[in-house]
Amino acid sequence: MQTHQFDALIVGAGGAGLMAALYASQGGAKVAVVSKLYPTRSHTGAALGGIGAALGNHEEDRPEWHMYDTVKGGDYLADQDAVRVLGEEAVDAVIELEHMGLPFDRTSEGRISQRRFGGHTSNFGEKAVRRACHSADRTGHMILQTLYQQCLRNQVRFFDEFQVVDLLLNQGVACGAVAIQLGSGEFHCFNAKATLFATGGWGRVWQVTSNAHSLTGDGAAIFLRRGLPLEDMEFYQFHPTGLYGLGVLLTEGIRGEGGVLLNRHGERFMERYAPTIKDLASRDVVSRSMYLELRDGKGIRGSDYLHLDIRPETVNRYLAEAGETRRIDEDFIARNLAETLEVCRVYAGVDPLQEPMPVQPTAHYAMGGIPTNVNAEVIVDAAGKVMQGLYAAGEVACVSCHGANRLGTNSLVDLVVFGRRGGKRIANFVREAPLIPPPMDAGEEVRAEFERIRNSAGSSRPGALRAQMQSLMMTHVGVFRTAEGMRQGRDAVLELRQRFLQDLGIDDRGQVFNTDLMEAWELGCLLDSAVVTAECALAREESRGAHSREDFRERDDANWMVHSLISSQASGLVTEQLELALNHDRPVDRSLEAEDERFAPKERVY
Ligand SMILES: Cc1cc2nc3c(=O)[nH]c(=O)nc-3n(C[C@H](O)[C@H](O)[C@H](O)COP(=O)(O)OP(=O)(O)OC[C@H]3O[C@@H](n4cnc5c(N)ncnc54)[C@H](O)[C@@H]3O)c2cc1C
């Protein structure tokens, strides 16, 4: 196996990975970025609406208000030390992106333009505020391009189309990863003093999702298989406006610009569920409201979708009703929501300027993941013990600054703020730290697992297993949950996992770009992510944020103001029985609340 040595290994080239790579390299570290996709194809490039920061370019805004919205939006499960960092450092991080050359939209005075987004308010919940900094509706694309250019300029070494399949641990310390070069099928060993995982989310666990095909939870599954804990896996966000049938995301920016959700009677139903903030309530609230409308038979033509309307005549009517002076026209939409128009025209044959868009909630974002502290260092127990040399950032990580539900625009903030912190920490760490060699048997187990898959000749096709898992998770571990449904879902997914281990069959036995093989391995990651999600969801007997239980409708702060930590007890990389251990010993950090009682839990919005 070919071995490469670096100070720092960054796994993943999305916003979080690139930010970490940039800062580690600026601090003098020799950095490699390993990515299964070409960097600018990472999902960060699909982020549309914007990045939140209290710049106050249009109206007064403050980091404390951003923190308040984040804590409230996360239904009080967010660690407030992390939220404080997020709110405070967002401002500076966005200005830094601007200085790197990111082409933000501008106000007439030449400042960064900001738009409204769900859950963002001024003065502790008083009224909607313009906080989302954007570059039309291509913000993520611009972030990714900007950071990639900066990394190239800084001599970061890129290993594109290398897929990491195992984490290397030696003497209780992380020392790199094993990857497959997709073009040759060869295994490579990356030995490093510091390893940071930024592999993104796992939306592909569900049938209807906004996530790219590549979001298969590899990083989370690798950690689980290496006996490391995952945090708050029950919290998975459904975004209200996925394009019907496809799940492709229609940005919240559409509602931010004035778009409204309507049922079959043309009623703006969010007025009933969230009278003050209406269509801009946080995502969990809007998704639940949509489900209730659909359940009441108020879907369009009795079907399971609703309408999202951005036509100027509709929007202007509601703006006038609200006493606002602002009006929009077709030009405004074409300029600010260009991607949206394109997506609807191409994928749904719908022109949003002429007719409303058909939408349904779509699986979107993992609040849970690899537990870290505010410096992106991976922690391995409820007390916050750090594993030396191991870091995580971005969607795969759980700091936790989003708690039980993430606010729109806060993921991009999370990437740049905690990616940067991780990079800086790594630069300091590698200056003193020794390079620990890989263990003697590095890669042996994972190679055996790949040989098993490559030679598998059973009757269960990966595509069929995946489709069944996605449908089960959509039905039983989706927006609304019950114990009975989740148990049924979990047991059925465990059976699929059994078939994956005992009866798998793939066709391609080759080495070069064997997508059959890689997709089968990714299916294993998805199945593991699905099982731990269901397991954690079943254990949490309350409703909070995105976790909504019909059998436990109330939020229960007395018993459940705690994080979940789940880990696999089995030894061995891929085991027949998933012996899971789950604890709730990790308390929520409530440092903001200790200083200002406005951060204390308020009643839950249903
Ligand atoms: C359609 C859409 C729109 C969104 N809009 C917004 C928005 O407007 N504002 C906002 O704040 N958030 C938004 N989000 C959420 C946000 O974009 C993501 O949470 C964020 O981009 C994730 O970034 P990341 O760096 O963690 O990972 P990603 O950008 O997903 O990148 C993951 C990286 O890991 C690599 N990788 C994965 N597995 C492996 C492996 N096994 N080996 C090697 N490499 C691997 C991939 O190649 C990739 O480079 C949106 C998400 C979607 C899906």
XYZ file of C-alpha atoms and ligand atoms in Angstrom:
659
model
C 0.000 0.000 0.000
C 1.387 3.365 -0.996
C 1.914 5.623 2.018
C 1.823 9.429 2.077
C 2.962 11.549 4.985
C 1.568 14.960 5.866
C 1.206 17.157 8.900
C -2.520 17.407 8.380
C -4.999 15.263 6.499
C -8.352 16.831 5.670
C -11.020 14.398 4.521
C -13.589 16.236 2.417
C -13.340 19.309 0.222
C -16.631 21.086 0.984
C -16.728 24.434 2.739
C -15.638 22.999 6.094
C -12.743 20.942 4.723
C -11.413 23.759 2.544
C -11.627 26.332 5.321
C -9.718 23.994 7.654
C -7.139 23.222 4.953
C -6.641 26.889 4.231
C -6.044 27.828 7.854
C -3.867 24.830 8.645
C -1.697 25.626 5.618
C -1.539 29.323 6.463
C -0.280 28.274 9.880
C 2.614 26.469 8.202
C 1.318 22.887 8.123
C 1.866 20.582 5.172
C -1.721 19.773 4.247
C -3.413 17.133 2.088
C -7.092 17.245 1.181
C -8.557 13.893 0.188
C -11.961 14.011 -1.484
C -14.123 11.451 -3.223
C -15.473 14.230 -5.453
C -13.627 16.866 -7.374
C -13.597 19.642 -4.716
C -15.912 22.121 -6.401
C -18.525 19.385 -6.866
C -19.016 19.133 -3.083
C -22.532 19.730 -1.804
C -21.584 23.097 -0.343
C -21.738 24.253 -3.966
C -25.483 23.547 -3.956
C -26.179 25.877 -1.024
C -28.393 28.567 -2.355
C -29.925 31.063 0.002
C -27.153 32.563 2.025
C -24.846 32.715 5.014
C -26.135 34.345 8.207
C -24.185 37.110 9.954
C -25.422 40.063 11.965
C -23.796 42.691 9.742
C -26.817 44.978 9.995
C -26.359 46.324 6.478
C -30.050 47.102 5.933
C -31.383 47.473 9.459
C -30.039 47.126 12.975
C -28.791 43.657 13.863
C -26.585 42.215 16.601
C -24.696 38.967 17.205
C -26.720 38.452 20.439
C -29.925 38.426 18.395
C -28.403 35.895 16.033
C -27.421 33.767 19.053
C -30.900 34.074 20.537
C -32.540 32.925 17.284
C -30.098 30.031 17.015
C -30.757 28.836 20.568
C -34.515 29.191 20.180
C -34.526 27.678 16.685
C -32.579 24.700 18.058
C -35.302 24.215 20.692
C -32.794 24.826 23.517
C -30.622 21.805 22.846
C -27.729 23.752 21.297
C -24.582 24.129 23.349
C -24.556 27.811 24.093
C -20.772 28.136 24.210
C -20.790 26.998 20.568
C -23.688 29.304 19.677
C -21.798 32.236 21.143
C -18.792 31.451 18.951
C -21.053 31.043 15.914
C -22.830 34.375 16.394
C -19.716 36.363 17.232
C -17.366 34.943 14.638
C -19.908 34.883 11.796
C -19.501 38.599 11.171
C -15.774 38.473 10.858
C -15.836 35.244 8.817
C -18.182 36.723 6.214
C -16.068 39.854 5.880
C -13.057 37.648 5.487
C -14.758 35.736 2.658
C -15.485 39.078 1.043
C -11.802 39.997 1.264
C -10.845 36.683 -0.314
C -12.836 37.808 -3.325
C -16.259 36.273 -2.843
C -18.653 38.215 -5.112
C -21.535 38.955 -2.718
C -24.572 40.872 -3.992
C -24.451 44.521 -2.979
C -26.737 47.149 -1.488
C -26.957 50.497 -3.272
C -24.226 51.770 -0.897
C -21.944 48.922 -1.950
C -22.298 46.843 1.209
C -23.003 43.101 1.293
C -26.681 42.549 0.520
C -28.757 40.611 3.073
C -32.145 38.921 2.861
C -34.660 37.467 5.287
C -34.611 33.816 6.232
C -36.642 31.544 8.493
C -36.279 32.134 12.225
C -33.980 35.160 11.945
C -35.332 38.061 13.990
C -34.252 41.300 15.567
C -34.518 42.287 19.214
C -35.058 38.795 20.626
C -37.864 37.605 18.413
C -39.610 40.889 17.684
C -39.679 40.877 13.885
C -37.989 39.331 10.861
C -34.534 40.738 10.095
C -32.348 40.715 6.967
C -29.361 38.604 8.030
C -28.619 36.193 5.155
C -25.646 37.455 3.110
C -25.927 36.125 -0.401
C -24.541 35.959 -3.845
C -27.820 35.709 -5.811
C -29.046 32.194 -5.007
C -25.614 30.658 -5.571
C -23.952 31.500 -2.271
C -22.480 28.056 -1.592
C -21.075 27.806 -5.104
C -19.247 31.102 -4.618
C -17.906 30.072 -1.193
C -16.568 26.830 -2.582
C -14.887 28.437 -5.595
C -13.350 31.160 -3.451
C -11.962 28.767 -0.855
C -10.664 26.311 -3.454
C -8.718 29.064 -5.197
C -7.264 30.207 -1.888
C -6.203 26.650 -1.030
C -4.476 26.203 -4.393
C -2.699 29.482 -3.853
C -1.541 28.206 -0.475
C 0.024 24.984 -1.804
C -2.544 22.626 -0.315
C -2.113 19.195 -1.946
C -5.334 17.775 -3.383
C -6.041 14.070 -3.827
C -9.250 14.203 -5.852
C -11.402 11.115 -6.343
C -9.806 9.321 -3.422
C -12.428 7.839 -1.112
C -11.558 7.393 2.549
C -12.809 4.061 3.868
C -11.145 3.748 7.272
C -9.664 5.821 10.057
C -6.235 4.953 11.428
C -5.821 4.821 15.181
C -2.651 3.809 17.005
C -2.018 3.869 20.738
C -5.316 5.702 21.258
C -4.293 8.500 18.910
C -5.522 9.291 15.377
C -2.790 9.010 12.750
C -4.486 9.275 9.356
C -6.813 7.338 7.089
C -6.965 4.662 4.410
C -8.386 5.680 1.027
C -9.131 4.030 -2.306
C -8.045 5.821 -5.435
C -11.220 5.520 -7.479
C -9.451 5.593 -10.835
C -7.187 2.637 -10.088
C -8.877 0.795 -7.228
C -5.615 0.977 -5.258
C -5.526 1.466 -1.514
C -3.439 4.347 -0.156
C -2.387 5.062 3.397
C -2.378 8.702 4.512
C -0.295 9.064 7.645
C -0.708 12.406 9.413
C -0.260 14.095 12.771
C -3.740 15.565 12.585
C -6.792 14.228 10.748
C -9.951 16.274 10.209
C -13.175 14.767 8.894
C -15.441 17.089 6.902
C -17.378 14.537 4.873
C -20.809 16.186 5.008
C -24.230 14.666 5.700
C -26.329 11.552 4.981
C -29.578 12.741 3.422
C -29.548 9.705 1.136
C -30.861 7.653 4.059
C -34.322 9.017 3.110
C -36.341 8.642 -0.064
C -37.118 12.310 -0.684
C -34.017 14.406 -0.086
C -32.348 17.600 -1.156
C -28.955 15.968 -0.760
C -26.599 14.990 -3.578
C -26.070 11.283 -4.344
C -22.663 11.453 -2.696
C -24.072 12.263 0.769
C -23.946 8.765 2.172
C -22.620 9.335 5.672
C -19.206 7.745 5.104
C -17.506 9.768 7.834
C -20.110 9.081 10.501
C -20.153 5.350 9.675
C -16.352 5.092 9.766
C -16.319 6.680 13.229
C -19.046 4.359 14.456
C -17.185 1.330 13.148
C -14.026 2.443 14.921
C -15.895 2.541 18.234
C -16.164 6.332 18.437
C -19.417 7.944 19.574
C -21.904 9.930 17.480
C -24.010 12.674 19.029
C -27.709 13.599 18.673
C -28.305 11.345 15.686
C -32.092 11.483 16.163
C -32.199 15.090 15.008
C -32.550 15.224 11.243
C -34.072 18.225 9.547
C -36.718 18.122 6.848
C -36.716 21.283 4.755
C -40.250 22.433 3.940
C -39.780 23.164 0.277
C -38.455 20.293 -1.771
C -39.649 20.136 -5.361
C -42.511 17.627 -5.361
C -41.500 14.075 -6.193
C -37.803 14.880 -6.563
C -36.853 16.513 -3.298
C -34.599 19.023 -5.092
C -34.323 22.037 -2.828
C -36.165 25.275 -3.419
C -34.367 27.751 -1.196
C -35.919 29.329 1.861
C -34.740 32.558 0.216
C -37.922 32.326 -1.882
C -40.004 32.839 1.247
C -37.367 35.302 2.448
C -38.154 37.455 -0.573
C -41.884 37.236 0.118
C -42.998 33.861 -1.315
C -45.902 32.164 0.479
C -47.107 28.598 1.046
C -50.693 27.863 0.011
C -53.008 24.867 0.392
C -55.620 23.601 -2.104
C -58.021 26.345 -1.031
C -55.439 29.011 -1.790
C -55.145 29.646 1.943
C -51.883 30.921 3.410
C -52.025 28.305 6.155
C -48.877 29.392 8.019
C -50.904 32.348 9.332
C -52.723 29.816 11.504
C -49.643 27.936 12.768
C -47.212 30.818 13.326
C -49.219 34.068 13.353
C -46.252 36.425 13.812
C -43.545 35.067 11.577
C -45.777 32.944 9.312
C -43.957 31.339 6.364
C -40.625 32.276 7.925
C -41.088 30.167 11.052
C -38.236 27.713 11.625
C -38.087 24.709 9.328
C -39.315 22.097 11.776
C -42.432 24.173 12.438
C -43.179 24.759 8.746
C -42.570 21.110 7.777
C -44.890 19.897 10.535
C -47.563 22.394 9.539
C -47.358 21.184 5.948
C -47.784 17.571 7.046
C -50.836 18.515 9.084
C -52.353 20.291 6.081
C -51.677 17.283 3.888
C -53.136 14.960 6.497
C -56.278 17.108 6.559
C -56.690 16.547 2.839
C -55.664 20.095 1.993
C -52.943 19.079 -0.446
C -53.249 20.407 -3.986
C -55.946 18.413 -5.763
C -56.070 16.129 -2.723
C -52.511 15.003 -3.434
C -49.471 15.054 -1.117
C -47.996 18.391 -2.065
C -48.652 22.094 -1.483
C -47.940 25.275 -3.401
C -45.143 27.783 -2.988
C -46.053 31.015 -4.719
C -43.525 33.731 -5.652
C -45.549 35.381 -8.428
C -45.313 39.150 -7.997
C -49.087 39.694 -7.856
C -49.428 37.214 -4.971
C -46.376 38.457 -3.071
C -47.267 42.128 -3.505
C -50.782 41.521 -2.250
C -49.462 40.043 0.994
C -46.788 42.732 1.334
C -49.479 45.404 1.020
C -51.672 43.584 3.544
C -48.766 43.580 5.994
C -48.378 47.330 5.506
C -44.956 46.970 3.857
C -43.898 49.438 1.194
C -41.601 47.006 -0.630
C -42.853 45.474 -3.909
C -41.278 42.906 -6.213
C -41.454 42.360 -9.952
C -40.350 39.711 -12.429
C -36.963 41.318 -12.927
C -36.284 41.178 -9.221
C -37.073 37.455 -9.159
C -34.974 36.764 -12.227
C -32.021 38.506 -10.608
C -32.324 37.136 -7.073
C -33.709 33.664 -7.635
C -32.215 32.718 -10.968
C -31.278 29.168 -9.918
C -34.765 28.557 -8.593
C -36.370 29.553 -11.887
C -33.993 27.289 -13.759
C -34.496 24.297 -11.454
C -38.294 24.533 -11.626
C -38.353 24.961 -15.378
C -35.941 22.105 -16.034
C -37.008 19.553 -13.425
C -40.721 20.221 -12.972
C -41.676 21.977 -16.201
C -43.093 24.760 -14.030
C -42.420 28.448 -14.593
C -42.585 30.098 -11.141
C -43.367 33.443 -12.747
C -46.545 31.970 -14.226
C -47.704 29.377 -11.697
C -46.997 28.262 -8.106
C -44.341 25.617 -7.449
C -45.372 22.150 -6.171
C -43.529 21.422 -2.903
C -43.236 18.824 -0.147
C -40.855 18.494 2.861
C -37.509 16.968 1.918
C -34.783 15.356 4.079
C -32.130 18.021 4.287
C -29.696 18.354 7.153
C -28.065 16.320 9.934
C -27.911 18.233 13.194
C -26.116 15.312 14.832
C -22.787 13.745 14.006
C -19.250 13.456 15.305
C -19.096 15.221 18.685
C -16.552 18.028 18.891
C -15.719 20.952 21.143
C -15.615 24.546 19.839
C -12.107 23.983 18.455
C -13.273 21.155 16.195
C -11.454 18.600 18.366
C -13.268 15.269 18.460
C -14.505 14.259 21.882
C -14.986 10.665 22.874
C -17.125 10.719 25.996
C -19.828 12.620 27.841
C -17.223 14.487 29.877
C -15.696 15.979 26.735
C -12.411 14.030 26.637
C -10.506 14.876 23.450
C -8.906 12.279 21.177
C -5.472 13.498 20.220
C -4.972 14.283 16.543
C -8.616 13.912 15.573
C -10.887 16.720 14.375
C -14.226 17.158 12.608
C -16.083 20.119 11.135
C -19.085 20.941 8.978
C -22.238 18.907 8.622
C -20.624 15.648 9.737
C -19.699 17.260 13.063
C -21.922 18.087 16.016
C -20.503 21.035 17.972
C -23.542 21.369 18.784
C -24.463 24.866 17.614
C -27.736 23.838 15.951
C -29.257 21.824 18.772
C -32.436 20.042 17.748
C -33.036 22.060 14.585
C -30.766 24.210 12.428
C -31.772 27.666 11.262
C -31.404 28.421 7.565
C -28.016 29.990 6.655
C -26.392 28.672 9.828
C -24.747 25.696 8.177
C -22.552 27.851 5.965
C -21.646 29.876 9.048
C -20.824 26.656 10.899
C -18.509 25.552 8.052
C -16.469 28.716 7.918
C -16.390 29.451 11.647
C -15.587 25.972 12.937
C -13.605 24.952 9.841
C -11.374 27.950 10.493
C -11.061 27.137 14.196
C -10.166 23.543 13.335
C -7.535 24.674 10.838
C -5.939 27.052 13.330
C -5.918 24.435 16.063
C -4.323 21.908 13.740
C -1.607 24.354 12.681
C -0.616 24.787 16.331
C -0.899 21.127 17.172
C 1.286 19.793 14.350
C 4.136 22.165 15.181
C 4.936 20.175 18.338
C 3.237 16.822 17.822
C 5.164 13.750 16.684
C 4.049 11.734 13.665
C 2.620 8.488 15.050
C 3.075 5.650 12.548
C 0.033 3.732 11.294
C -0.727 0.455 13.107
C 1.014 -2.649 11.718
C -2.198 -4.047 10.268
C -3.327 -0.735 8.733
C -5.961 -1.276 6.070
C -6.141 -5.079 6.371
C -9.649 -5.248 7.738
C -11.096 -2.766 5.305
C -9.419 -4.491 2.351
C -11.024 -7.744 3.437
C -14.410 -6.022 3.573
C -13.895 -4.703 0.036
C -12.917 -8.135 -1.215
C -16.108 -9.525 0.298
C -18.204 -6.926 -1.524
C -16.285 -7.237 -4.799
C -16.802 -11.000 -4.903
C -20.324 -11.016 -3.567
C -22.691 -13.103 -5.676
C -25.901 -13.150 -3.634
C -29.325 -12.077 -4.794
C -29.705 -8.742 -2.975
C -28.813 -5.821 -5.247
C -27.498 -2.671 -3.536
C -29.984 -0.483 -5.429
C -32.946 -2.523 -4.220
C -31.740 -2.591 -0.606
C -31.143 1.153 -0.705
C -34.604 1.918 -2.070
C -36.231 -0.188 0.651
C -34.218 1.495 3.384
C -35.096 4.952 2.043
C -38.778 4.178 1.923
C -38.772 2.682 5.447
C -36.964 5.678 6.905
C -39.273 8.116 5.138
C -42.343 6.377 6.537
C -41.166 5.558 10.039
C -38.355 7.951 10.968
C -39.453 11.108 9.148
C -41.184 14.321 10.210
C -43.632 12.640 12.646
C -42.580 9.619 14.693
C -44.125 7.009 17.018
C -42.492 4.223 19.043
C -44.329 1.534 17.137
C -43.429 2.922 13.724
C -39.798 3.477 14.613
C -39.428 -0.005 16.043
C -40.892 -1.455 12.887
C -38.626 0.756 10.765
C -35.493 -0.053 12.732
C -36.111 -3.810 12.697
C -36.761 -3.788 8.975
C -33.596 -1.762 8.328
C -31.626 -4.202 10.497
C -32.920 -7.012 8.297
C -31.744 -5.132 5.210
C -28.368 -4.737 6.899
C -28.289 -8.490 7.442
C -29.000 -9.071 3.762
C -26.272 -6.583 2.907
C -23.803 -8.683 4.910
C -24.991 -12.141 3.859
C -26.746 -11.982 0.525
C -25.275 -9.038 -1.394
C -24.624 -9.347 -5.107
C -22.783 -6.907 -7.384
C -21.730 -7.315 -11.019
C -18.509 -5.401 -11.525
C -15.427 -7.161 -10.175
C -12.978 -4.748 -11.776
C -10.545 -2.238 -10.296
C -10.968 0.890 -12.383
C -13.749 3.326 -11.355
C -15.770 0.493 -9.902
C -18.877 2.480 -8.976
C -20.798 -0.726 -8.329
C -18.334 -1.573 -5.563
C -18.191 1.917 -4.084
C -21.958 2.344 -4.066
C -22.334 -0.961 -2.279
C -19.826 0.125 0.362
C -21.665 3.451 0.723
C -24.906 1.546 1.187
C -23.324 -0.088 4.236
C -22.603 3.401 5.609
C -26.177 4.501 4.937
C -27.593 1.433 6.665
C -25.466 2.069 9.752
C -26.507 5.733 9.801
C -30.172 4.728 9.437
C -30.008 2.249 12.303
C -28.372 4.651 14.750
C -30.816 7.412 13.753
C -33.792 5.153 14.483
C -32.235 3.873 17.701
C -31.599 7.361 19.081
C -35.027 8.580 17.958
C -36.717 5.688 19.698
C -34.895 6.409 22.943
C -35.770 10.120 23.104
C -39.232 10.195 24.617
C -40.153 13.816 23.989
C -40.698 16.172 21.061
C -37.977 18.727 20.439
C -36.984 20.594 17.288
C -36.945 18.298 14.298
C -37.711 15.248 16.464
C -41.479 15.191 16.667
C -43.172 12.281 18.410
C -46.879 11.717 18.289
C -46.694 9.606 21.437
C -44.674 12.204 23.387
C -45.872 15.558 22.123
C -44.336 17.786 24.780
C -40.797 18.979 25.101
C -39.483 17.624 28.403
C -36.762 19.907 29.718
C -36.669 18.216 33.113
C -35.510 14.911 31.655
C -34.283 15.552 28.144
C -32.163 18.684 28.134
C -29.260 16.348 27.288
C -27.368 15.137 24.248
C -27.439 11.543 23.040
C -24.179 9.689 22.531
C -24.348 6.407 20.652
C -21.476 4.049 19.941
C -20.882 0.547 18.715
C -19.523 -1.907 21.249
C -18.554 -4.601 18.802
C -14.914 -5.089 17.965
C -14.115 -5.390 14.294
C -14.806 -3.028 11.447
C -18.048 -4.414 10.071
C -19.852 -6.781 12.392
C -22.955 -8.886 11.942
C -24.582 -7.637 15.111
C -24.613 -3.918 15.779
C -24.234 -3.837 19.543
C -25.067 -0.243 20.296
C -24.577 1.609 23.555
C -26.551 4.809 24.072
C -26.253 7.278 26.902
C -27.686 10.669 27.740
C -25.039 11.784 30.177
C -23.872 14.798 28.242
C -25.568 17.952 29.528
C -26.334 20.946 27.329
C -24.045 23.957 27.823
C -26.247 26.794 29.071
C -23.689 29.544 29.566
C -25.677 32.227 27.687
C -28.744 31.478 29.737
C -26.701 31.827 32.930
C -25.869 35.399 31.902
C -29.149 36.466 30.363
C -32.458 34.855 31.189
C -33.858 35.647 27.751
C -31.913 32.571 26.580
C -33.919 30.316 28.926
C -36.326 27.844 27.319
C -39.601 29.305 26.108
C -42.712 27.449 25.192
C -42.406 25.143 22.224
C -43.990 26.082 18.916
C -45.947 23.132 17.494
C -29.508 21.951 -1.856
C -28.928 22.490 -0.581
C -28.997 23.841 -0.304
C -28.465 24.356 0.884
N -28.526 25.703 1.126
C -27.944 26.205 2.246
C -27.904 27.610 2.479
O -28.375 28.411 1.695
N -27.328 28.046 3.618
C -26.785 27.195 4.524
O -26.256 27.651 5.537
N -26.778 25.858 4.303
C -27.338 25.352 3.188
N -27.332 23.997 2.973
C -26.600 23.126 3.890
C -25.114 23.215 3.607
O -24.899 23.468 2.249
C -24.373 21.928 3.975
O -24.705 21.547 5.266
C -22.872 22.187 3.903
O -22.523 22.682 2.648
C -22.054 20.946 4.194
O -20.697 21.282 3.979
P -19.516 20.307 4.374
O -18.263 21.040 4.114
O -19.751 19.794 5.742
O -19.684 19.079 3.408
P -19.986 18.972 1.824
O -19.984 20.273 1.146
O -21.172 18.106 1.699
O -18.724 18.220 1.310
C -18.413 16.899 1.705
C -17.046 16.582 1.178
O -16.623 15.343 1.714
C -16.120 14.531 0.683
N -16.323 13.151 1.104
C -17.443 12.560 1.580
N -17.199 11.280 1.892
C -15.907 11.054 1.617
C -15.049 9.934 1.720
N -15.490 8.768 2.179
N -13.761 10.076 1.336
C -13.290 11.251 0.847
N -14.057 12.334 0.728
C -15.342 12.236 1.112
C -16.864 14.935 -0.562
O -16.094 14.639 -1.704
C -16.976 16.442 -0.334
O -15.831 17.085 -0.790
C -27.866 23.476 1.794
C -27.785 22.118 1.513
C -28.338 21.616 0.351
C -28.279 20.134 0.117
